[in-house]
Amino acid sequence: FLLVIGGVFEALTKCKFMEYLLKKLVNKFYNRRYTLICVIVLFFMLLGSFVGTFEEVIPMIPFVCALTVSLGFDNLIGLGISLLAAGAGFASGIMNPFTVGIAQQLADVPLFSGVWIRILTFICMYILLTGFLLLHARKTEKKNKVEIDPEKIGYVQNDSMDHAVLAFGSILGFGLILCIASTVITFLQDYTLVIIALCFLIGGITSALIAKMKPGDLGRSFVKGMVTMLPGLLMILLASSVRYILVESY
C-alpha cells in the first residue's frame, strides 16, 4: 500500500496533475481572497488526512507563496495554507494510511475504527487553523486590495486534465465511501486497506493516462515514487519485528 501511495503521488506530480488542480481552485476563487484561503487549507488538509501527504507538498510551496504575495498577504500565509495545513491534516489523520492504518494493524484493532472522533478532530483543527490564518491575513495584507490577474496564475483550462480530476475524485471517493461504510459493515474491515490501495492505484494510473502522460514516463515516475517509500517501509518492518518479539516472548 505504501509503495502504491508513493508511486501514484509521484506520477500525479510529474504529469502536473496536482499543480493543475491547485491552479483550478485558485482560478475559481480568485475574486474571493479569504474564501480561497479556506478552500486551499481544506485541500491540503484533506491530502494529509486521507493520503498521508506531508513533505510531498514542498514542491508546491513556491507557487502557493507567490500566490499569497500577489493577494497582498505574506509568505507565512503561503506556508500556513500549504505545509502547515498538510501537517494539520496529517496529524488529525481521518484515514491516514501511516499514522492510523499501520498503527491500528500493529495494535490488532479494526482498521480505521474510531473514525468519527478523528473527523471531529479534523473539523476542530480546520476551524482553529483557518481562524488563525484569516486573522493573520487581515493583519498583514496591504492597505490597497490587490486584484489577481488570472494570467499571472498561469491557469489554462485543459479538458484532459479536467477529465483526469473528475476520474481521480470519483474513484477515490468511491473507495472512501466503502472505508467509511466499513465502520458499520464489519466484513469490509479486513479489506479496507486493500480497497484504498486499489482505488488509489486505479484512480492514479487512470488519471495520469487521461492527462496524456506517456506510459513510459508513468512507469518511471511510479518506480521513483516507490523508492522514496523504502525508508518508511524499513521502519514499519522494524516496528513489526519488535511487536512480534514481544508477543512471542509472552
GROMACS .gro file of C-alpha atoms in nm:
model
  250
    1PHE     CA    1   0.000   0.000   0.000
    2LEU     CA    2   0.280   0.243   0.089
    3LEU     CA    3   0.454   0.168  -0.240
    4VAL     CA    4   0.130   0.242  -0.425
    5ILE     CA    5   0.089   0.575  -0.241
    6GLY     CA    6   0.444   0.682  -0.322
    7GLY     CA    7   0.427   0.573  -0.686
    8VAL     CA    8   0.090   0.727  -0.764
    9PHE     CA    9   0.162   1.059  -0.596
   10GLU     CA   10   0.494   1.092  -0.778
   11ALA     CA   11   0.322   1.019  -1.110
   12LEU     CA   12   0.044   1.272  -1.045
   13THR     CA   13   0.301   1.536  -0.952
   14LYS     CA   14   0.516   1.460  -1.257
   15CYS     CA   15   0.226   1.494  -1.502
   16LYS     CA   16   0.133   1.834  -1.345
   17PHE     CA   17  -0.198   1.695  -1.215
   18MET     CA   18  -0.155   1.840  -0.864
   19GLU     CA   19  -0.036   2.177  -0.995
   20TYR     CA   20  -0.330   2.199  -1.235
   21LEU     CA   21  -0.578   2.111  -0.960
   22LEU     CA   22  -0.440   2.385  -0.734
   23LYS     CA   23  -0.446   2.642  -1.015
   24LYS     CA   24  -0.804   2.543  -1.095
   25LEU     CA   25  -0.906   2.614  -0.735
   26VAL     CA   26  -0.726   2.948  -0.743
   27ASN     CA   27  -0.890   3.048  -1.070
   28LYS     CA   28  -1.235   2.960  -0.937
   29PHE     CA   29  -1.199   3.170  -0.622
   30TYR     CA   30  -0.956   3.443  -0.732
   31ASN     CA   31  -1.207   3.721  -0.659
   32ARG     CA   32  -1.274   3.591  -0.307
   33ARG     CA   33  -0.940   3.601  -0.127
   34TYR     CA   34  -1.047   3.482   0.216
   35THR     CA   35  -1.269   3.210   0.074
   36LEU     CA   36  -0.969   3.100  -0.131
   37ILE     CA   37  -0.760   3.066   0.186
   38CYS     CA   38  -1.028   2.844   0.342
   39VAL     CA   39  -1.054   2.628   0.029
   40ILE     CA   40  -0.678   2.578  -0.011
   41VAL     CA   41  -0.638   2.494   0.360
   42LEU     CA   42  -0.911   2.232   0.325
   43PHE     CA   43  -0.747   2.096   0.008
   44PHE     CA   44  -0.408   2.043   0.175
   45MET     CA   45  -0.560   1.914   0.500
   46LEU     CA   46  -0.754   1.651   0.306
   47LEU     CA   47  -0.433   1.544   0.132
   48GLY     CA   48  -0.262   1.500   0.467
   49SER     CA   49  -0.556   1.335   0.638
   50PHE     CA   50  -0.656   1.082   0.371
   51VAL     CA   51  -0.343   1.030   0.161
   52GLY     CA   52  -0.076   1.085   0.425
   53THR     CA   53   0.085   1.367   0.227
   54PHE     CA   54   0.329   1.599   0.403
   55GLU     CA   55   0.678   1.652   0.258
   56GLU     CA   56   0.535   1.582  -0.088
   57VAL     CA   57   0.371   1.927  -0.084
   58ILE     CA   58   0.709   2.104  -0.064
   59PRO     CA   59   0.738   2.148  -0.444
   60MET     CA   60   0.405   2.334  -0.439
   61ILE     CA   61   0.510   2.583  -0.169
   62PRO     CA   62   0.684   2.837  -0.401
   63PHE     CA   63   0.371   2.859  -0.617
   64VAL     CA   64   0.144   2.900  -0.312
   65CYS     CA   65   0.370   3.164  -0.156
   66ALA     CA   66   0.383   3.356  -0.484
   67LEU     CA   67   0.005   3.340  -0.491
   68THR     CA   68  -0.038   3.476  -0.136
   69VAL     CA   69   0.205   3.762  -0.204
   70SER     CA   70   0.008   3.857  -0.516
   71LEU     CA   71  -0.303   3.857  -0.299
   72GLY     CA   72  -0.147   4.115  -0.069
   73PHE     CA   73  -0.053   3.870   0.209
   74ASP     CA   74   0.292   3.746   0.312
   75ASN     CA   75   0.492   3.426   0.270
   76LEU     CA   76   0.385   3.299   0.612
   77ILE     CA   77   0.028   3.274   0.483
   78GLY     CA   78   0.161   3.070   0.191
   79LEU     CA   79   0.336   2.830   0.429
   80GLY     CA   80   0.032   2.819   0.653
   81ILE     CA   81  -0.220   2.725   0.386
   82SER     CA   82   0.011   2.461   0.234
   83LEU     CA   83   0.270   2.294   0.457
   84LEU     CA   84   0.105   2.376   0.790
   85ALA     CA   85  -0.235   2.268   0.657
   86ALA     CA   86  -0.091   1.939   0.528
   87GLY     CA   87   0.068   1.881   0.868
   88ALA     CA   88  -0.257   1.953   1.050
   89GLY     CA   89  -0.443   1.713   0.823
   90PHE     CA   90  -0.172   1.451   0.868
   91ALA     CA   91  -0.197   1.485   1.246
   92SER     CA   92  -0.577   1.457   1.256
   93GLY     CA   93  -0.547   1.152   1.031
   94ILE     CA   94  -0.906   1.061   0.947
   95MET     CA   95  -0.782   0.773   0.733
   96ASN     CA   96  -0.411   0.842   0.724
   97PRO     CA   97  -0.250   0.519   0.597
   98PHE     CA   98   0.065   0.582   0.801
   99THR     CA   99  -0.034   0.712   1.144
  100VAL     CA  100  -0.367   0.528   1.156
  101GLY     CA  101  -0.366   0.239   0.910
  102ILE     CA  102  -0.029   0.088   1.001
  103ALA     CA  103  -0.063   0.165   1.372
  104GLN     CA  104  -0.404   0.002   1.401
  105GLN     CA  105  -0.283  -0.307   1.219
  106LEU     CA  106   0.011  -0.337   1.458
  107ALA     CA  107  -0.228  -0.291   1.751
  108ASP     CA  108  -0.469  -0.556   1.617
  109VAL     CA  109  -0.771  -0.325   1.625
  110PRO     CA  110  -1.029  -0.290   1.345
  111LEU     CA  111  -0.879  -0.088   1.061
  112PHE     CA  112  -0.982   0.280   1.065
  113SER     CA  113  -1.206   0.222   1.366
  114GLY     CA  114  -1.288   0.531   1.571
  115VAL     CA  115  -1.312   0.739   1.253
  116TRP     CA  116  -1.581   0.967   1.393
  117ILE     CA  117  -1.361   1.108   1.670
  118ARG     CA  118  -1.089   1.177   1.412
  119ILE     CA  119  -1.342   1.353   1.188
  120LEU     CA  120  -1.435   1.574   1.485
  121THR     CA  121  -1.064   1.639   1.547
  122PHE     CA  122  -1.019   1.729   1.180
  123ILE     CA  123  -1.306   1.978   1.194
  124CYS     CA  124  -1.171   2.141   1.512
  125MET     CA  125  -0.820   2.167   1.368
  126TYR     CA  126  -0.956   2.311   1.043
  127ILE     CA  127  -1.155   2.578   1.229
  128LEU     CA  128  -0.859   2.673   1.451
  129LEU     CA  129  -0.611   2.681   1.164
  130THR     CA  130  -0.827   2.880   0.923
  131GLY     CA  131  -0.925   3.120   1.202
  132PHE     CA  132  -0.560   3.181   1.288
  133LEU     CA  133  -0.462   3.227   0.922
  134LEU     CA  134  -0.751   3.461   0.847
  135LEU     CA  135  -0.663   3.679   1.147
  136HIS     CA  136  -0.300   3.690   1.038
  137ALA     CA  137  -0.405   3.764   0.680
  138ARG     CA  138  -0.612   4.063   0.791
  139LYS     CA  139  -0.319   4.199   0.991
  140THR     CA  140  -0.061   4.163   0.718
  141GLU     CA  141  -0.249   4.235   0.397
  142LYS     CA  142  -0.167   4.552   0.209
  143LYS     CA  143  -0.386   4.855   0.260
  144ASN     CA  144  -0.491   4.859  -0.103
  145LYS     CA  145  -0.672   4.550  -0.218
  146VAL     CA  146  -0.482   4.353  -0.477
  147GLU     CA  147  -0.675   4.219  -0.771
  148ILE     CA  148  -0.540   3.892  -0.906
  149ASP     CA  149  -0.465   3.880  -1.273
  150PRO     CA  150  -0.578   3.534  -1.392
  151GLU     CA  151  -0.297   3.534  -1.649
  152LYS     CA  152  -0.038   3.554  -1.368
  153ILE     CA  153  -0.182   3.241  -1.213
  154GLY     CA  154  -0.097   3.052  -1.527
  155TYR     CA  155  -0.426   2.866  -1.536
  156VAL     CA  156  -0.537   2.747  -1.878
  157GLN     CA  157  -0.838   2.519  -1.895
  158ASN     CA  158  -0.741   2.174  -2.013
  159ASP     CA  159  -1.021   1.928  -2.092
  160SER     CA  160  -0.792   1.628  -2.047
  161MET     CA  161  -0.686   1.748  -1.702
  162ASP     CA  162  -1.046   1.823  -1.608
  163HIS     CA  163  -1.144   1.467  -1.701
  164ALA     CA  164  -0.844   1.337  -1.506
  165VAL     CA  165  -0.951   1.532  -1.195
  166LEU     CA  166  -1.306   1.400  -1.227
  167ALA     CA  167  -1.187   1.041  -1.272
  168PHE     CA  168  -0.948   1.053  -0.978
  169GLY     CA  169  -1.200   1.218  -0.748
  170SER     CA  170  -1.477   0.973  -0.841
  171ILE     CA  171  -1.264   0.660  -0.798
  172LEU     CA  172  -1.103   0.773  -0.474
  173GLY     CA  173  -1.437   0.898  -0.342
  174PHE     CA  174  -1.591   0.556  -0.404
  175GLY     CA  175  -1.309   0.397  -0.205
  176LEU     CA  176  -1.353   0.640   0.083
  177ILE     CA  177  -1.726   0.570   0.094
  178LEU     CA  178  -1.651   0.198   0.128
  179CYS     CA  179  -1.400   0.271   0.404
  180ILE     CA  180  -1.650   0.479   0.599
  181ALA     CA  181  -1.911   0.207   0.544
  182SER     CA  182  -1.670  -0.045   0.700
  183THR     CA  183  -1.739   0.112   1.040
  184VAL     CA  184  -2.086  -0.046   1.026
  185ILE     CA  185  -2.028  -0.328   0.773
  186THR     CA  186  -1.783  -0.538   0.969
  187PHE     CA  187  -1.672  -0.781   0.695
  188LEU     CA  188  -1.525  -0.485   0.500
  189GLN     CA  189  -1.283  -0.405   0.783
  190ASP     CA  190  -1.040  -0.679   0.678
  191TYR     CA  191  -1.018  -0.535   0.327
  192THR     CA  192  -1.019  -0.160   0.397
  193LEU     CA  193  -0.650  -0.106   0.328
  194VAL     CA  194  -0.673  -0.317   0.013
  195ILE     CA  195  -0.976  -0.118  -0.108
  196ILE     CA  196  -0.797   0.215  -0.060
  197ALA     CA  197  -0.481   0.086  -0.227
  198LEU     CA  198  -0.672  -0.045  -0.528
  199CYS     CA  199  -0.880   0.271  -0.567
  200PHE     CA  200  -0.574   0.490  -0.530
  201LEU     CA  201  -0.378   0.279  -0.780
  202ILE     CA  202  -0.659   0.261  -1.036
  203GLY     CA  203  -0.750   0.627  -0.991
  204GLY     CA  204  -0.389   0.746  -1.012
  205ILE     CA  205  -0.297   0.544  -1.320
  206THR     CA  206  -0.625   0.628  -1.494
  207SER     CA  207  -0.589   1.000  -1.421
  208ALA     CA  208  -0.227   1.011  -1.534
  209LEU     CA  209  -0.314   0.840  -1.862
  210ILE     CA  210  -0.615   1.067  -1.917
  211ALA     CA  211  -0.382   1.363  -1.856
  212LYS     CA  212  -0.184   1.231  -2.155
  213MET     CA  213   0.115   1.109  -1.957
  214LYS     CA  214   0.316   0.860  -2.160
  215PRO     CA  215   0.314   0.503  -2.020
  216GLY     CA  216   0.694   0.502  -2.008
  217ASP     CA  217   0.706   0.826  -1.805
  218LEU     CA  218   0.429   0.691  -1.584
  219GLY     CA  219   0.625   0.375  -1.513
  220ARG     CA  220   0.947   0.560  -1.434
  221SER     CA  221   0.770   0.808  -1.207
  222PHE     CA  222   0.587   0.526  -1.031
  223VAL     CA  223   0.913   0.342  -0.960
  224LYS     CA  224   1.078   0.664  -0.837
  225GLY     CA  225   0.787   0.724  -0.600
  226MET     CA  226   0.808   0.370  -0.466
  227VAL     CA  227   1.179   0.410  -0.396
  228THR     CA  228   1.109   0.718  -0.180
  229MET     CA  229   0.890   0.499   0.042
  230LEU     CA  230   1.161   0.241   0.116
  231PRO     CA  231   1.292   0.411   0.435
  232GLY     CA  232   0.936   0.418   0.571
  233LEU     CA  233   0.892   0.051   0.488
  234LEU     CA  234   1.210  -0.030   0.680
  235MET     CA  235   1.078   0.149   0.987
  236ILE     CA  236   0.747  -0.039   0.965
  237LEU     CA  237   0.928  -0.371   0.936
  238LEU     CA  238   1.137  -0.286   1.243
  239ALA     CA  239   0.821  -0.194   1.437
  240SER     CA  240   0.655  -0.518   1.328
  241SER     CA  241   0.958  -0.720   1.435
  242VAL     CA  242   0.955  -0.561   1.781
  243ARG     CA  243   0.585  -0.639   1.818
  244TYR     CA  244   0.644  -0.998   1.704
  245ILE     CA  245   0.927  -1.049   1.954
  246LEU     CA  246   0.721  -0.910   2.239
  247VAL     CA  247   0.419  -1.128   2.152
  248GLU     CA  248   0.623  -1.444   2.109
  249SER     CA  249   0.822  -1.389   2.428
  250TYR     CA  250   0.496  -1.364   2.623
   0.00000   0.00000   0.00000
